[in-house]
Coordinates of N, CA and C in Angstrom, one line a residue:
X296 N -22.2 -1.1 18.2 CA -21.5 0.0 18.8 C -21.2 1.1 17.8
X297 N -20.8 0.7 16.6 CA -20.5 1.7 15.6 C -21.7 2.6 15.3
X298 N -22.9 1.9 15.1 CA -24.1 2.7 14.9 C -24.4 3.7 16.0
X299 N -24.2 3.3 17.2 CA -24.5 4.1 18.4 C -23.5 5.3 18.4
X300 N -22.3 5.1 18.0 CA -21.3 6.2 18.0 C -21.4 7.2 16.8
X301 N -22.1 6.7 15.7 CA -22.1 7.5 14.5 C -22.5 8.9 14.6
X302 N -23.5 9.2 15.5 CA -24.0 10.5 15.6 C -23.7 11.2 17.0
X303 N -22.7 10.6 17.7 CA -22.3 11.1 19.0 C -21.4 12.3 18.9
X304 N -21.5 13.1 19.9 CA -20.7 14.4 19.9 C -19.2 14.0 20.0
X305 N -18.9 13.0 20.8 CA -17.5 12.6 21.0 C -16.9 12.1 19.7
X306 N -17.6 11.4 18.9 CA -17.1 10.9 17.6 C -16.9 12.1 16.7
X307 N -17.8 13.0 16.7 CA -17.7 14.2 15.8 C -16.4 15.0 16.2
X308 N -16.2 15.2 17.5 CA -15.0 15.9 18.0 C -13.7 15.2 17.6
X309 N -13.7 13.9 17.7 CA -12.5 13.1 17.3 C -12.2 13.3 15.8
X310 N -13.2 13.2 15.0 CA -13.0 13.4 13.6 C -12.5 14.8 13.2
X311 N -13.1 15.7 13.9 CA -12.7 17.1 13.7 C -11.2 17.4 14.1
X312 N -10.8 16.7 15.1 CA -9.4 16.8 15.5 C -8.5 16.2 14.4
X313 N -8.9 15.1 13.8 CA -8.1 14.5 12.7 C -8.0 15.4 11.5
X314 N -9.2 16.0 11.2 CA -9.2 17.0 10.1 C -8.3 18.2 10.3
X315 N -8.3 18.6 11.6 CA -7.5 19.8 11.9 C -6.0 19.4 11.8
X316 N -5.6 18.2 12.2 CA -4.2 17.8 12.1 C -3.7 17.8 10.6
X317 N -4.6 17.5 9.7 CA -4.2 17.5 8.3 C -4.3 18.9 7.7
X318 N -5.1 19.7 8.3 CA -5.2 21.1 7.8 C -6.0 21.2 6.5
X319 N -5.8 22.3 5.8 CA -6.5 22.6 4.5 C -6.1 21.7 3.4
X320 N -4.9 21.1 3.5 CA -4.4 20.2 2.5 C -5.1 18.8 2.5
X321 N -5.8 18.5 3.6 CA -6.5 17.2 3.7 C -7.9 17.3 3.2
X322 N -8.5 16.2 2.9 CA -9.9 16.1 2.5 C -10.8 16.1 3.8
X323 N -12.0 16.7 3.6 CA -13.0 16.6 4.7 C -13.3 15.2 5.1
X324 N -13.4 14.8 6.3 CA -13.6 13.5 6.8 C -14.9 13.2 7.4
X325 N -15.6 14.3 7.9 CA -16.8 14.2 8.6 C -18.0 14.0 7.6
X326 N -18.6 12.9 7.6 CA -19.8 12.6 6.8 C -20.8 11.8 7.7
X327 N -22.1 11.9 7.5 CA -23.0 11.2 8.3 C -22.7 9.7 8.3
X328 N -22.8 9.1 9.5 CA -22.6 7.7 9.6 C -21.1 7.2 9.8
X329 N -20.2 8.1 9.6 CA -18.7 7.7 9.7 C -18.3 7.8 11.1
X330 N -17.6 6.7 11.5 CA -17.1 6.6 12.9 C -15.6 6.4 12.9
X331 N -14.9 7.1 13.7 CA -13.4 6.8 13.9 C -13.3 5.7 14.9
X332 N -12.8 4.6 14.4 CA -12.6 3.3 15.2 C -11.4 3.4 16.0
X333 N -10.3 3.8 15.4 CA -9.0 3.8 16.1 C -7.9 4.5 15.3
X334 N -6.8 4.7 16.0 CA -5.6 5.4 15.3 C -4.3 4.9 15.9
X335 N -3.2 5.1 15.2 CA -1.9 4.8 15.8 C -0.8 4.9 14.7
X336 N 0.4 4.8 15.2 CA 1.5 4.9 14.4 C 2.0 3.5 13.9
X337 N 2.1 3.3 12.6 CA 2.5 2.1 12.0 C 3.8 2.4 11.2
X338 N 4.6 1.4 11.0 CA 5.8 1.5 10.2 C 5.4 1.0 8.8
X339 N 5.4 1.9 7.8 CA 5.1 1.5 6.4 C 6.3 1.2 5.7
X340 N 6.4 0.1 5.0 CA 7.5 -0.3 4.2 C 7.5 0.5 2.9
X341 N 8.2 1.6 2.8 CA 8.2 2.4 1.7 C 9.3 2.0 0.7
X342 N 9.3 2.7 -0.4 CA 10.3 2.3 -1.5 C 11.7 2.4 -1.0
X343 N 12.1 3.4 -0.4 CA 13.5 3.6 0.0 C 13.8 2.9 1.4
X344 N 12.9 3.0 2.3 CA 13.2 2.4 3.6 C 11.9 2.5 4.5
X345 N 11.8 1.7 5.5 CA 10.6 1.8 6.4 C 10.5 3.1 7.0
X346 N 9.2 3.6 7.1 CA 9.0 5.0 7.7 C 7.7 5.0 8.5
X347 N 7.8 5.7 9.6 CA 6.6 5.8 10.5 C 5.5 6.7 9.8
X348 N 4.3 6.2 9.9 CA 3.1 6.9 9.3 C 2.0 6.8 10.3
X349 N 1.2 7.9 10.4 CA 0.0 7.9 11.3 C -1.2 7.4 10.5
X350 N -1.8 6.4 11.1 CA -3.0 5.7 10.5 C -4.2 6.0 11.3
X351 N -5.3 6.2 10.6 CA -6.6 6.4 11.2 C -7.6 5.4 10.6
X352 N -8.2 4.5 11.4 CA -9.2 3.6 10.9 C -10.6 4.1 11.2
X353 N -11.4 4.3 10.1 CA -12.8 4.6 10.2 C -13.6 3.4 9.8
X354 N -14.9 3.5 10.0 CA -15.7 2.3 9.7 C -15.9 2.1 8.2
X355 N -15.4 3.1 7.4 CA -15.6 2.9 5.9 C -14.3 3.2 5.1
X356 N -13.3 3.9 5.8 CA -12.1 4.3 5.1 C -10.9 4.1 6.0
X357 N -9.7 3.9 5.4 CA -8.4 3.9 6.1 C -7.7 5.2 5.7
X358 N -7.2 6.0 6.6 CA -6.5 7.2 6.3 C -5.1 7.2 6.9
X359 N -4.1 7.6 6.1 CA -2.8 7.7 6.7 C -2.1 8.9 6.1
X360 N -1.0 9.3 6.8 CA -0.3 10.5 6.4 C 1.1 10.5 7.0
X361 N 1.9 11.4 6.6 CA 3.3 11.7 7.1 C 3.1 12.4 8.5
X362 N 4.0 12.1 9.4 CA 4.0 12.7 10.7 C 4.9 13.9 10.7
X363 N 4.3 15.1 10.8 CA 5.1 16.4 10.9 C 5.4 16.7 12.4
X364 N 4.3 16.8 13.2 CA 4.4 16.9 14.6 C 3.4 15.9 15.2
X365 N 3.9 15.0 16.0 CA 3.1 13.9 16.5 C 1.8 14.4 17.2
X366 N 0.7 13.9 16.8 CA -0.6 14.2 17.4 C -1.1 15.7 17.2
X367 N -0.3 16.4 16.3 CA -0.6 17.8 16.1 C -0.7 18.1 14.6
X368 N 0.2 17.6 13.8 CA 0.2 17.9 12.4 C 0.7 16.8 11.5
X369 N -0.1 16.5 10.4 CA 0.2 15.5 9.4 C 0.0 16.1 8.0
X370 N 0.8 15.5 7.1 CA 0.5 15.9 5.7 C 0.5 14.7 4.8
X371 N 0.4 14.9 3.5 CA 0.4 13.9 2.5 C -0.7 12.9 2.8
X372 N -1.9 13.3 3.0 CA -3.1 12.5 3.3 C -3.4 11.5 2.2
X373 N -3.6 10.2 2.6 CA -4.1 9.2 1.7 C -5.3 8.6 2.3
X374 N -6.3 8.4 1.4 CA -7.6 7.8 1.8 C -7.9 6.6 1.0
X375 N -8.1 5.5 1.8 CA -8.3 4.2 1.1 C -9.7 3.7 1.5
X376 N -10.6 3.5 0.5 CA -12.0 2.9 0.8 C -11.8 1.5 1.3
X377 N -12.4 1.2 2.4 CA -12.2 -0.2 3.0 C -12.9 -1.3 2.2
X378 N -13.9 -0.9 1.4 CA -14.6 -1.9 0.6 C -13.7 -2.6 -0.4
X379 N -12.6 -2.0 -0.8 CA -11.7 -2.5 -1.7 C -10.5 -3.2 -1.1
X380 N -10.4 -3.2 0.3 CA -9.2 -3.6 1.0 C -9.3 -5.1 1.3
X381 N -8.2 -5.8 1.1 CA -8.0 -7.1 1.7 C -6.6 -7.1 2.4
X382 N -6.5 -7.9 3.5 CA -5.3 -7.9 4.2 C -4.7 -9.3 4.4
X383 N -3.4 -9.4 4.5 CA -2.8 -10.7 4.7 C -1.6 -10.5 5.7
X384 N -1.4 -11.5 6.5 CA -0.3 -11.4 7.5 C 1.1 -11.5 6.8
X385 N 2.1 -11.0 7.4 CA 3.5 -11.1 6.8 C 4.3 -11.7 7.9
X386 N 5.1 -12.7 7.5 CA 6.0 -13.4 8.4 C 7.1 -12.5 8.9
X387 N 7.4 -12.6 10.2 CA 8.5 -11.8 10.8 C 9.8 -12.2 10.1
X388 N 10.6 -11.1 9.9 CA 11.9 -11.3 9.3 C 12.8 -10.2 9.8
X389 N 13.9 -10.6 10.5 CA 14.8 -9.6 11.0 C 14.2 -8.6 11.9
X390 N 14.4 -7.3 11.7 CA 13.9 -6.3 12.5 C 12.4 -5.9 12.2
X391 N 12.0 -6.4 11.0 CA 10.6 -6.2 10.6 C 9.7 -7.3 11.2
X392 N 8.9 -6.9 12.2 CA 8.0 -7.9 12.9 C 6.6 -7.3 13.0
X393 N 5.7 -8.2 13.2 CA 4.3 -7.9 13.4 C 3.7 -7.1 12.3
X394 N 3.9 -7.6 11.1 CA 3.5 -6.9 9.9 C 2.3 -7.6 9.1
X395 N 1.7 -6.8 8.3 CA 0.6 -7.4 7.4 C 0.6 -6.5 6.1
X396 N 0.0 -7.1 5.1 CA -0.2 -6.4 3.8 C -1.6 -5.7 3.8
X397 N -1.6 -4.5 3.3 CA -2.8 -3.8 3.0 C -2.9 -3.8 1.5
X398 N -3.9 -4.5 0.9 CA -3.9 -4.6 -0.6 C -5.2 -4.0 -1.1
X399 N -5.0 -3.1 -2.2 CA -6.2 -2.5 -2.9 C -5.9 -2.6 -4.4
X400 N -6.9 -2.4 -5.2 CA -6.7 -2.4 -6.6 C -5.7 -1.3 -7.1
X401 N -5.6 -0.2 -6.3 CA -4.8 1.0 -6.7 C -3.4 0.9 -6.2
X402 N -3.2 0.4 -5.0 CA -1.9 0.4 -4.3 C -1.9 -0.6 -3.2
X403 N -0.8 -1.3 -3.0 CA -0.7 -2.3 -2.0 C 0.7 -2.1 -1.3
X404 N 0.7 -2.3 0.0 CA 2.0 -2.1 0.8 C 1.9 -2.9 2.1
X405 N 3.1 -3.0 2.7 CA 3.2 -3.7 4.0 C 3.3 -2.7 5.1
X406 N 2.7 -3.0 6.3 CA 2.9 -2.1 7.5 C 3.2 -3.0 8.6
X407 N 3.8 -2.4 9.7 CA 4.3 -3.2 10.8 C 3.9 -2.4 12.1
X408 N 3.4 -3.2 13.1 CA 3.0 -2.6 14.4 C 4.1 -2.9 15.4
X409 N 4.0 -2.2 16.5 CA 5.1 -2.3 17.5 C 5.0 -3.6 18.2
X410 N 3.8 -4.2 18.4 CA 3.7 -5.5 19.1 C 2.8 -6.4 18.4
X411 N 2.8 -7.7 18.7 CA 1.9 -8.7 18.1 C 0.5 -8.4 18.5
X412 N 0.2 -7.9 19.7 CA -1.1 -7.6 20.2 C -1.7 -6.4 19.3
X413 N -0.9 -5.4 19.1 CA -1.3 -4.3 18.3 C -1.6 -4.7 16.9
X414 N -0.8 -5.6 16.3 CA -1.0 -6.1 15.0 C -2.4 -6.9 14.9
X415 N -2.6 -7.7 15.9 CA -3.9 -8.5 16.0 C -5.1 -7.6 16.1
X416 N -5.0 -6.5 16.9 CA -6.1 -5.6 17.0 C -6.4 -4.8 15.7
X417 N -5.3 -4.4 15.1 CA -5.5 -3.7 13.8 C -6.2 -4.6 12.8
X418 N -5.6 -5.8 12.6 CA -6.2 -6.7 11.6 C -7.6 -7.1 11.9
X419 N -7.9 -7.3 13.2 CA -9.3 -7.7 13.5 C -10.3 -6.6 13.2
X420 N -9.9 -5.4 13.6 CA -10.8 -4.2 13.4 C -11.0 -4.0 11.9
X421 N -9.9 -4.0 11.1 CA -10.0 -3.8 9.7 C -10.9 -4.9 9.0
X422 N -10.7 -6.1 9.4 CA -11.5 -7.2 8.8 C -13.0 -7.0 9.2
X423 N -13.2 -6.6 10.4 CA -14.6 -6.4 10.9 C -15.3 -5.3 10.1
X424 N -14.5 -4.2 9.9 CA -15.1 -3.1 9.1 C -15.4 -3.4 7.7
X425 N -14.4 -4.2 7.1 CA -14.6 -4.6 5.7 C -15.8 -5.5 5.6
X426 N -15.9 -6.5 6.5 CA -17.0 -7.5 6.5 C -18.4 -6.8 6.6
X427 N -18.4 -5.8 7.5 CA -19.7 -5.1 7.8 C -20.1 -4.3 6.5
X428 N -19.1 -3.6 5.9 CA -19.4 -2.9 4.7 C -19.9 -3.8 3.5
X429 N -19.2 -4.9 3.3 CA -19.6 -5.8 2.3 C -21.0 -6.4 2.5
X430 N -21.3 -6.7 3.8 CA -22.6 -7.2 4.2 C -23.7 -6.2 3.8
X431 N -23.5 -5.0 4.1 CA -24.5 -3.9 3.9 C -24.7 -3.7 2.4
X432 N -23.6 -3.7 1.6 CA -23.6 -3.4 0.2 C -24.0 -4.6 -0.6
X433 N -23.8 -5.8 -0.1 CA -24.0 -7.1 -0.9 C -23.0 -7.4 -1.9
X434 N -21.8 -6.6 -1.8 CA -20.7 -6.9 -2.7 C -19.9 -8.0 -2.3
X435 N -19.0 -8.5 -3.2 CA -18.1 -9.5 -2.9 C -16.7 -8.9 -2.5
X436 N -15.9 -9.6 -1.8 CA -14.5 -9.1 -1.5 C -13.7 -8.8 -2.7
X437 N -12.9 -7.8 -2.7 CA -12.1 -7.5 -3.9 C -11.1 -8.6 -4.2
X438 N -11.1 -9.0 -5.5 CA -10.2 -10.1 -5.9 C -9.0 -9.6 -6.7
X439 N -9.0 -8.3 -7.0 CA -7.9 -7.7 -7.7 C -7.2 -6.7 -6.8
X440 N -5.9 -6.7 -6.9 CA -5.1 -5.7 -6.2 C -3.8 -5.4 -6.8
X441 N -3.2 -4.3 -6.6 CA -1.9 -3.9 -7.1 C -0.8 -4.7 -6.4
X442 N 0.2 -4.9 -7.1 CA 1.4 -5.6 -6.6 C 2.1 -4.8 -5.5
X443 N 2.6 -5.5 -4.5 CA 3.4 -4.9 -3.5 C 4.8 -4.6 -4.1
X444 N 5.3 -3.4 -4.0 CA 6.6 -3.1 -4.6 C 7.7 -3.7 -3.7
X445 N 8.7 -4.2 -4.4 CA 9.9 -4.7 -3.7 C 10.7 -3.4 -3.3
X446 N 11.2 -3.3 -2.1 CA 12.0 -2.1 -1.7 C 13.2 -2.0 -2.5
X447 N 13.7 -0.8 -2.8 CA 14.9 -0.6 -3.6 C 16.1 -1.3 -3.0
X448 N 16.2 -1.3 -1.6 CA 17.4 -1.9 -1.0 C 17.5 -3.4 -1.1
X449 N 16.4 -4.1 -1.6 CA 16.4 -5.5 -1.7 C 16.8 -6.0 -3.1
X450 N 17.2 -5.1 -3.9 CA 17.7 -5.5 -5.3 C 18.9 -4.7 -5.7
X451 N 20.0 -5.3 -5.8 CA 21.2 -4.7 -6.2 C 21.4 -4.8 -7.8
X452 N 20.7 -5.8 -8.3 CA 20.7 -6.0 -9.8 C 19.3 -6.1 -10.3
X453 N 19.0 -5.9 -11.5 CA 17.7 -6.0 -12.1 C 17.1 -7.3 -11.8
X454 N 15.9 -7.4 -11.4 CA 15.2 -8.6 -11.0 C 14.7 -9.4 -12.2
X455 N 14.8 -8.8 -13.4 CA 14.4 -9.4 -14.6 C 15.6 -10.0 -15.4
X456 N 16.5 -9.1 -15.8 CA 17.6 -9.6 -16.7 C 18.7 -10.2 -15.8
X457 N 18.7 -9.9 -14.5 CA 19.7 -10.4 -13.6 C 21.1 -10.0 -14.0
X458 N 21.3 -9.0 -14.8 CA 22.6 -8.6 -15.3 C 23.0 -7.2 -14.9
X459 N 22.1 -6.2 -15.2 CA 22.5 -4.8 -14.9 C 22.5 -4.5 -13.4
X460 N 23.6 -4.0 -12.9 CA 23.7 -3.6 -11.6 C 23.3 -2.1 -11.4
X461 N 22.6 -1.8 -10.3 CA 22.1 -0.5 -10.1 C 23.2 0.4 -9.5
X462 N 23.3 1.6 -10.1 CA 24.3 2.6 -9.8 C 23.6 3.9 -9.8
X463 N 24.3 5.0 -9.5 CA 23.7 6.3 -9.6 C 23.3 6.7 -11.1
X464 N 23.9 6.0 -12.0 CA 23.6 6.1 -13.4 C 22.6 5.1 -13.9
X465 N 22.7 3.9 -13.5 CA 21.7 2.8 -13.9 C 20.7 2.8 -12.7
X466 N 19.7 3.6 -12.9 CA 18.7 3.7 -11.8 C 17.7 2.6 -11.7
X467 N 17.1 2.5 -10.5 CA 16.0 1.5 -10.3 C 14.7 2.0 -10.8
X468 N 13.9 1.1 -11.3 CA 12.5 1.4 -11.7 C 11.6 0.3 -11.1
X469 N 10.3 0.6 -11.0 CA 9.4 -0.5 -10.5 C 8.4 -0.8 -11.6
X470 N 8.2 -2.0 -11.8 CA 7.1 -2.5 -12.7 C 5.8 -2.3 -11.9
X471 N 4.8 -1.6 -12.5 CA 3.6 -1.4 -11.8 C 2.7 -2.6 -11.8
X472 N 3.0 -3.6 -12.5 CA 2.2 -4.9 -12.6 C 2.7 -5.9 -11.5
X473 N 4.0 -6.2 -11.5 CA 4.5 -7.2 -10.7 C 5.2 -6.7 -9.4
X474 N 5.6 -5.4 -9.5 CA 6.3 -4.8 -8.3 C 7.8 -5.0 -8.3
X475 N 8.4 -5.7 -9.3 CA 9.8 -6.0 -9.3 C 10.6 -4.7 -9.5
X476 N 11.8 -4.7 -8.9 CA 12.8 -3.6 -9.2 C 13.5 -4.0 -10.5
X477 N 13.4 -3.1 -11.5 CA 14.0 -3.5 -12.8 C 14.8 -2.3 -13.3
X478 N 15.7 -2.6 -14.3 CA 16.5 -1.6 -15.0 C 15.7 -0.9 -16.1
X479 N 16.3 0.2 -16.6 CA 15.6 0.9 -17.6 C 15.3 0.1 -18.9
X480 N 16.3 -0.6 -19.4 CA 16.1 -1.4 -20.6 C 15.0 -2.4 -20.5
X481 N 14.8 -3.0 -19.2 CA 13.8 -4.0 -19.0 C 12.4 -3.4 -18.7
X482 N 12.3 -2.1 -18.7 CA 11.0 -1.4 -18.3 C 10.8 -0.2 -19.2
X483 N 11.0 -0.4 -20.5 CA 10.8 0.7 -21.4 C 9.4 0.9 -21.9
X484 N 8.6 -0.2 -21.7 CA 7.2 -0.2 -22.2 C 6.3 0.3 -21.1
X485 N 5.1 0.8 -21.6 CA 4.0 1.2 -20.7 C 2.7 0.5 -21.1
X486 N 1.9 0.3 -20.1 CA 0.6 -0.4 -20.4 C -0.5 0.2 -19.5
X487 N -1.7 0.3 -20.0 CA -2.8 0.9 -19.3 C -3.3 -0.1 -18.3
X488 N -3.2 0.2 -17.0 CA -3.7 -0.5 -15.9 C -4.8 0.4 -15.2
X489 N -6.0 0.3 -15.7 CA -7.1 1.2 -15.3 C -7.3 1.4 -13.8
X490 N -7.0 0.3 -13.0 CA -7.2 0.4 -11.6 C -6.2 1.3 -10.9
X491 N -5.0 1.5 -11.6 CA -3.9 2.3 -11.0 C -3.8 3.7 -11.6
X492 N -4.2 3.8 -12.9 CA -4.0 5.1 -13.5 C -4.8 5.2 -14.7
X493 N -5.2 6.5 -15.1 CA -5.9 6.7 -16.3 C -5.0 6.8 -17.5
X494 N -3.7 6.8 -17.2 CA -2.6 6.8 -18.3 C -1.8 5.5 -18.2
X495 N -1.2 5.1 -19.4 CA -0.3 4.0 -19.3 C 0.8 4.2 -18.3
X496 N 1.2 3.1 -17.6 CA 2.2 3.2 -16.6 C 3.3 2.2 -16.9
X497 N 4.5 2.4 -16.3 CA 5.7 1.6 -16.6 C 5.5 0.2 -16.2
X498 N 5.8 -0.7 -17.1 CA 5.8 -2.2 -16.7 C 7.0 -2.8 -17.3
X499 N 7.4 -3.9 -16.7 CA 8.6 -4.6 -17.2 C 8.3 -5.4 -18.5
X500 N 9.3 -5.7 -19.2 CA 9.1 -6.4 -20.5 C 8.3 -7.7 -20.4
X501 N 8.6 -8.4 -19.3 CA 7.9 -9.7 -19.1 C 6.4 -9.5 -19.0
X502 N 6.0 -8.5 -18.1 CA 4.6 -8.3 -17.8 C 3.9 -7.6 -19.1
X503 N 4.7 -6.8 -19.8 CA 4.1 -6.2 -21.0 C 3.7 -7.3 -22.0
X504 N 4.6 -8.2 -22.2 CA 4.3 -9.3 -23.2 C 3.1 -10.1 -22.7
X505 N 3.0 -10.4 -21.4 CA 1.9 -11.2 -20.8 C 0.6 -10.4 -20.9
X506 N 0.7 -9.1 -20.6 CA -0.5 -8.3 -20.7 C -1.0 -8.2 -22.2
X507 N -0.1 -7.9 -23.1 CA -0.4 -7.8 -24.5 C -1.0 -9.0 -25.0
X508 N -0.6 -10.2 -24.5 CA -1.1 -11.5 -25.0 C -2.4 -11.9 -24.3
X509 N -2.8 -11.0 -23.3 CA -4.0 -11.4 -22.6 C -3.9 -12.4 -21.6
X510 N -2.6 -12.7 -21.2 CA -2.4 -13.8 -20.2 C -2.4 -13.3 -18.8
X511 N -2.4 -11.9 -18.6 CA -2.5 -11.3 -17.3 C -3.6 -10.3 -17.4
X512 N -4.3 -10.1 -16.3 CA -5.3 -9.1 -16.2 C -4.7 -7.7 -16.1
X513 N -5.3 -6.7 -16.7 CA -4.7 -5.4 -16.6 C -5.3 -4.7 -15.4
X514 N -6.1 -5.3 -14.5 CA -6.8 -4.6 -13.5 C -6.2 -4.9 -12.1
X515 N -5.3 -5.8 -12.0 CA -4.7 -6.0 -10.6 C -3.3 -6.5 -10.6
X516 N -2.9 -7.0 -9.5 CA -1.5 -7.5 -9.3 C -1.3 -8.8 -9.9
X517 N 0.0 -9.2 -10.2 CA 0.3 -10.5 -10.7 C 0.2 -11.5 -9.7
X518 N -0.5 -12.6 -9.9 CA -0.8 -13.6 -8.9 C 0.4 -14.4 -8.4
X519 N 1.5 -14.3 -9.2 CA 2.7 -15.1 -8.8 C 3.3 -14.6 -7.5
X520 N 3.0 -13.3 -7.1 CA 3.6 -12.9 -5.9 C 2.8 -11.8 -5.2
X521 N 1.6 -11.6 -5.7 CA 0.8 -10.5 -5.1 C 0.1 -10.9 -3.8
X522 N 0.0 -12.2 -3.5 CA -0.7 -12.6 -2.3 C 0.2 -12.9 -1.2
X523 N 1.5 -12.7 -1.4 CA 2.5 -12.9 -0.3 C 3.6 -11.9 -0.5
X524 N 4.3 -11.7 0.6 CA 5.4 -10.7 0.5 C 6.6 -11.2 1.3
X525 N 7.8 -11.2 0.7 CA 9.0 -11.5 1.4 C 10.0 -10.4 1.0
X526 N 10.9 -10.1 1.9 CA 11.9 -9.1 1.7 C 13.1 -9.6 0.9
X527 N 13.2 -10.9 0.8 CA 14.3 -11.4 0.1 C 14.1 -11.6 -1.4
X528 N 14.8 -10.9 -2.3 CA 14.6 -11.0 -3.7 C 14.9 -12.4 -4.3
X529 N 15.7 -13.2 -3.5 CA 16.0 -14.5 -4.0 C 14.8 -15.4 -4.0
X530 N 13.8 -15.0 -3.3 CA 12.5 -15.8 -3.3 C 11.6 -15.5 -4.4
X531 N 12.0 -14.5 -5.2 CA 11.2 -14.1 -6.4 C 11.8 -14.8 -7.6
X532 N 11.3 -15.9 -8.2 CA 11.9 -16.5 -9.4 C 12.0 -15.5 -10.5
X533 N 13.2 -15.5 -11.1 CA 13.4 -14.5 -12.2 C 12.6 -14.6 -13.4
X534 N 12.0 -15.8 -13.6 CA 11.2 -16.0 -14.8 C 9.7 -16.0 -14.5
X535 N 9.3 -15.5 -13.3 CA 7.9 -15.3 -13.0 C 7.5 -14.0 -13.6
X536 N 6.2 -14.2 -13.3 CA 5.8 -13.1 -14.1 C 6.9 -12.5 -14.9
X537 N 15.0 4.5 -8.1 CA 13.9 4.5 -9.1 C 13.4 5.8 -9.0
X538 N 13.4 6.1 -9.5 CA 12.8 7.4 -9.9 C 11.3 7.2 -10.1
X539 N 10.9 7.1 -11.3 CA 9.5 6.8 -11.6 C 8.5 7.8 -11.2
X540 N 7.3 7.8 -11.8 CA 6.4 8.8 -11.6 C 5.3 8.4 -10.6
X541 N 5.7 7.6 -9.6 CA 4.8 7.2 -8.6 C 4.5 8.4 -7.7
X542 N 3.2 8.6 -7.4 CA 2.8 9.8 -6.7 C 3.3 9.9 -5.3
X543 N 3.8 8.8 -4.7 CA 4.2 8.7 -3.4 C 5.7 8.6 -3.3
X544 N 6.4 8.7 -4.4 CA 7.9 8.5 -4.4 C 8.6 9.5 -3.6
X545 N 8.2 10.7 -3.6 CA 8.9 11.8 -2.9 C 9.1 11.5 -1.4
X546 N 8.1 10.7 -0.8 CA 8.2 10.4 0.6 C 8.3 8.9 0.8
X547 N 7.8 8.1 -0.1 CA 7.7 6.7 0.1 C 8.6 5.9 -1.0

């Protein structure tokens, strides 16, 4: 069906509408063979709090952005190549239900659908698109991915030293390797993680020592927690593995 729609007028019009909603600030989306599979509003678990984001699934990329005017205007466009995506379900907890992780080497995060059916449809379509892309390219599924950041609200004290309490003066930081919320003294070091940035990025003292010693890979997330996500910081052992210059911090 995807191949049949690729060159259809209806598909071209749908993609043009998406481009128009992002305006000149967005990247062009219409290329030969690209098909818009579906779209919808998902709740993205951002650094400060969960926020509604508009998502568009194409047969080769996942696009999302901030909602300015529903169905009319979006900004802060993000484009994720599906070849590098892996997804995992997230257990329901409290008000956050019907969620899953979207994991890539550059950035990983949790999203939540309105219903279990919607979640199932999103996950099935994403998995189908990824499988088709990998089959065509002959590549293997991505084995490296960035850590999912623990939301600010889930840590009242540093998740490494377990001593410093966060205040307007003692600010929260995120380790780019493990995703923990840490204090300034516990995250003074930087390390080059090529999949995330061309410049060294903030990491916690624990991850810095592991990376420097070659015990952790510099290309992806820390395996102790990168394949699962829980909102409760008590489930993150302190001896495992904000401000900050994250490009999405102003909104996420």
